[in-house]
Coordinates of C-alpha atoms in Angstrom, one line a residue:
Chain O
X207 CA 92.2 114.4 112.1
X208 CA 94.9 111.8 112.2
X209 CA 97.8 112.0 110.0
X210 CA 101.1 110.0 108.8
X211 CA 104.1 111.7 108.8
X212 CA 107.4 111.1 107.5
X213 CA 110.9 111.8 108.4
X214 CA 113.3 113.4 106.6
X215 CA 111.0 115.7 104.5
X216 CA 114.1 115.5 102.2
X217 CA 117.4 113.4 102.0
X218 CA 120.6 113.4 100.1
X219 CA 122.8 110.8 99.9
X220 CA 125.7 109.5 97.7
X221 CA 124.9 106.7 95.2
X222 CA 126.1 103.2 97.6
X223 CA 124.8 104.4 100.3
X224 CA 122.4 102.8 102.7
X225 CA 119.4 105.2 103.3
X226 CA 116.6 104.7 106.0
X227 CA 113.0 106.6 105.7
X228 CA 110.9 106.7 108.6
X229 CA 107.2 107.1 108.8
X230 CA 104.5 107.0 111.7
X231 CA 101.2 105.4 110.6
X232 CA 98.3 106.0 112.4
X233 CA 98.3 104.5 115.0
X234 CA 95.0 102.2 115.4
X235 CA 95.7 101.5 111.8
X236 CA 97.1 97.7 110.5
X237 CA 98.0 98.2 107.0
X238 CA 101.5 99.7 106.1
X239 CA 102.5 100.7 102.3
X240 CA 105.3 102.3 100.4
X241 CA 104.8 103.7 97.2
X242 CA 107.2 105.2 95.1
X243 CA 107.1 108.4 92.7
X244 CA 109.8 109.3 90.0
X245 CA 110.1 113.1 89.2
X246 CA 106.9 113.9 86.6
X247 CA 105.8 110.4 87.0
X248 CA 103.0 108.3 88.4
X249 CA 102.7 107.0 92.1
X250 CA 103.9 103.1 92.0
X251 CA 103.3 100.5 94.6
X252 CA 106.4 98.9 96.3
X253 CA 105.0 97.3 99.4
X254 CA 102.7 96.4 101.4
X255 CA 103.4 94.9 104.9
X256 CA 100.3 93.3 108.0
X257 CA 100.7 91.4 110.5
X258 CA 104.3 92.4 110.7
X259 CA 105.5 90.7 107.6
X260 CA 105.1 91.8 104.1
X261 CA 102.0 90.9 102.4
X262 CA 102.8 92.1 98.6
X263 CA 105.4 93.4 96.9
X264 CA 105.8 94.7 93.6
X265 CA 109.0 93.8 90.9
X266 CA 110.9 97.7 92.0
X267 CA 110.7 96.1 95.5
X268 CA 113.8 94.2 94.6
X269 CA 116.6 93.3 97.3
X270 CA 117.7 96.4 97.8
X271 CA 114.8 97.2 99.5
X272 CA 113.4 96.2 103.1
X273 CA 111.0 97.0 105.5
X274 CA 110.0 97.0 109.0
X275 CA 108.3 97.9 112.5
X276 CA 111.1 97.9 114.9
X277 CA 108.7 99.4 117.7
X278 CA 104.9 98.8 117.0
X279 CA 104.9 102.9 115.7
X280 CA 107.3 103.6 112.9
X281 CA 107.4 101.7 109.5
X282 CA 110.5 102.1 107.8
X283 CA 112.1 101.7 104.1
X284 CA 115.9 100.9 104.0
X285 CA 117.5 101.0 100.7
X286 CA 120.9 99.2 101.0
X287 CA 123.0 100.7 98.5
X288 CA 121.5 103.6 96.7
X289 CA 121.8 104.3 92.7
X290 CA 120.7 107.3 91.0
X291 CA 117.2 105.8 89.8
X292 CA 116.3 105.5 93.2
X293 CA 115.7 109.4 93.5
X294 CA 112.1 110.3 93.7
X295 CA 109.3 111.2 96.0
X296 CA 108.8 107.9 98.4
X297 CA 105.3 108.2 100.1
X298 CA 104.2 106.3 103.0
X299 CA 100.4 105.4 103.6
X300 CA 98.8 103.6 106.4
X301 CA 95.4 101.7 106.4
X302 CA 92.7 100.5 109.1
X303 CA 89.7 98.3 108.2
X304 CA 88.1 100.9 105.8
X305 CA 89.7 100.5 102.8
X306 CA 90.8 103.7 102.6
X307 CA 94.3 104.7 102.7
X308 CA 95.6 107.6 104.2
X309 CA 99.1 109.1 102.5
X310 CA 101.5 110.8 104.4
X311 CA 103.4 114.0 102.8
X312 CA 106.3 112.0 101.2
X313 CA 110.5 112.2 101.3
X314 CA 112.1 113.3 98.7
X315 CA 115.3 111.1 97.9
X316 CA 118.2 112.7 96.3
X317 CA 121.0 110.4 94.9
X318 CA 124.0 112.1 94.0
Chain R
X262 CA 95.1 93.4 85.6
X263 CA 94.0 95.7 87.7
X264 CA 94.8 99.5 85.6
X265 CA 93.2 103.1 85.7
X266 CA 93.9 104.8 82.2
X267 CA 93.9 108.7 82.1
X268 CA 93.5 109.7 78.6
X269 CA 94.7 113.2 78.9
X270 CA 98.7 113.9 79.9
X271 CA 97.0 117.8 80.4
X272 CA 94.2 120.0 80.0
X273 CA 93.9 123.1 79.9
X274 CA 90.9 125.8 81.2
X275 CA 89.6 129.1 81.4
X276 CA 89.3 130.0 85.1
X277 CA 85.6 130.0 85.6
X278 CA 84.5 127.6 82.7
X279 CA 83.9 123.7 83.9
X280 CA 86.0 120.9 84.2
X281 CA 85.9 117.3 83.4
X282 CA 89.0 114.7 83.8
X283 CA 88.5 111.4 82.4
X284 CA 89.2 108.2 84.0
X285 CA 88.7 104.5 83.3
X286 CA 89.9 101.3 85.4
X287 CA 90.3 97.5 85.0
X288 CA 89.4 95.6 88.0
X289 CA 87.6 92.4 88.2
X290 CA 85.1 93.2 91.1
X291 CA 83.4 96.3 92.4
X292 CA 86.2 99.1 92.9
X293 CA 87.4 101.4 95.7
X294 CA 87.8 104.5 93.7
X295 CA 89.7 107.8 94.5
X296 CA 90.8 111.1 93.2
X297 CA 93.7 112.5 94.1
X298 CA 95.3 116.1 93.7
X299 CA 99.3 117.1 94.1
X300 CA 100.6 120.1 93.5
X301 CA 104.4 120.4 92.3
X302 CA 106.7 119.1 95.1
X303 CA 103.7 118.2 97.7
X304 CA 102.2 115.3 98.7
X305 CA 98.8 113.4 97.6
X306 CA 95.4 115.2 99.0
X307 CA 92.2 112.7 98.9
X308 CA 89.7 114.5 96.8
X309 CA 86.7 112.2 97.0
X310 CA 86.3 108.3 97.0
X311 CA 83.8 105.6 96.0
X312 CA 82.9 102.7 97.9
X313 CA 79.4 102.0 97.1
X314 CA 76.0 103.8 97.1
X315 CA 75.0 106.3 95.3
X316 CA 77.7 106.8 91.8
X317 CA 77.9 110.7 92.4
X318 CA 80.4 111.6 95.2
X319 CA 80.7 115.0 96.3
X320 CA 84.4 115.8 97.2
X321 CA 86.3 118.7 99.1
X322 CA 87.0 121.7 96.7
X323 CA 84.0 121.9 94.7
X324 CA 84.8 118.9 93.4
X325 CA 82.3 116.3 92.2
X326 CA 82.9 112.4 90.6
X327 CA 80.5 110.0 89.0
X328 CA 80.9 105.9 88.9
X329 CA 79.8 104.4 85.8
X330 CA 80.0 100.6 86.0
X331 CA 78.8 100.1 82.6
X332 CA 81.9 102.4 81.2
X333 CA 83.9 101.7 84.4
X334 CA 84.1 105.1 84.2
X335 CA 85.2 107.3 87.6
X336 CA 85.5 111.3 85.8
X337 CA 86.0 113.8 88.2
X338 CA 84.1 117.4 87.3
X339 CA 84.0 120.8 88.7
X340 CA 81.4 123.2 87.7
X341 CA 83.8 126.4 87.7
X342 CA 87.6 126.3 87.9
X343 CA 90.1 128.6 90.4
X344 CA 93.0 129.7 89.5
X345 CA 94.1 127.5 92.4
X346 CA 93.2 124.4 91.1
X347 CA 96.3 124.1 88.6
X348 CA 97.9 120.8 89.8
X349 CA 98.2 117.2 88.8
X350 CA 95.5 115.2 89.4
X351 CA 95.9 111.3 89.7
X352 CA 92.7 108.7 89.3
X353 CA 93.4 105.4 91.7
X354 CA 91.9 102.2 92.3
X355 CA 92.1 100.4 95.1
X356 CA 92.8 96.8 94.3
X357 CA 92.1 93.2 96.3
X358 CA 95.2 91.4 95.1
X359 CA 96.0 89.2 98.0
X360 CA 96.1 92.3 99.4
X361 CA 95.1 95.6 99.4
X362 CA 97.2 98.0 97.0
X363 CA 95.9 101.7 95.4
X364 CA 97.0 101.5 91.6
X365 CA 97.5 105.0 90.1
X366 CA 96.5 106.3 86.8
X367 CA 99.6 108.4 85.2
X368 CA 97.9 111.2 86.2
X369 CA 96.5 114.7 84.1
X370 CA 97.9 118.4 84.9
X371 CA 95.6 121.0 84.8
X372 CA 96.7 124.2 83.6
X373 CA 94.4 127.0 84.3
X374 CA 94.4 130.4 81.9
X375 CA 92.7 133.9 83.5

């Protein structure tokens, strides 16, 4: 059956610095996400991105964050200059025509 | 707004004795509906989803869910608990809002006792 995945499985960075997760969607999939999920909290929505611009984002998505396909496989979350509230589990999800979205395993972000 | 309330932050259960968690949503037209189930440090595994049809869905692990529009009502139930179904377990909608977003209840933790 196919999966997302997501690279690291885990980072650590120092707070300021820019930090770059990667995911691989599936691939005959259109409909990229980010969500985001604070330690003993609920999954929130960041973004969502088709068509190869974003489509929604939510008010966390602020401009510190952006996305983007470089290569027509990986979607990928930069977060410019990272502060401590930033830690938390960051999942990626991808989505064909079905309506139902498939979550890959997460990275867990560490700001230090 | 779209929202899925989960009343209960946790529940606890004798292993062996049944299970019901409780979810309502707020969405304007007919839902996408989906149990979720994350255990500490993991990632999100689909239980079972609504799209239309028939209101009971069977799900992976036993697990079972019933849509009712008139509560908009999506509880997820399980006839006998495991020991290994202590996690966290998250209700979602999936919402048309220009476009297409899952919004997450808060979520309930099992806890299951022998």
């Amino acid at each position: 059956e196919p999966e997302v995945t997501q690279t690291p499985s885990h980072q650590v960075t120092q707070m300021g610095q820019e930090v770059i997760l990667r995911c691989v969607p599936i691939s005959n999939h259109l409909y990229f996400y980010w969500y985001r999920q604070i330690l003993g909290q609920k999954v929130e929505f960041l973004v969502s991105f088709y068509n190869n611009e974003i489509s929604e984002k939510s008010e966390i998505f602020d401009d510190q964050f952006s996305v983007e396909r470089p290569d027509g496989s990986n979607f990928t979350l930069k977060i410019r200059s990272t502060k401590l509230e930033d830690s938390a589990m960051y999942f990626c999800a991808s989505m064909g025509t079905s309506g139902n979205p498939v979550f890959g395993p997460g990275t867990r972000l560490t700001v230090l | 707004a779209q929202s899925v309330t989960q009343p209960d932050i946790h529940i606890t259960v004798s292993e062996g004795a049944s299970l019901e968690l409780r979810c309502n949503y707020s969405y304007g037209a007919t839902p996408y509906l989906f149990w979720y189930v994350q255990s500490p440090g993991q990632g999100l595994q689909l239980l079972l989803k609504y799209f239309s049809g028939d209101t009971l869905v069977q799900g992976i692990k036993g697990f079972e869910a019933e849509f009712k529009r008139s509560q908009s009502s999506f509880n997820l139930r399980k006839p006998s608990v495991h020991w290994s179904d202590a996690a966290e377990y998250f209700c979602a909608v999936g919402a048309n809002t220009g476009g297409f977003k899952t919004i997450f209840g808060a979520g309930t933790r099992l806890f299951v006792k022998a």
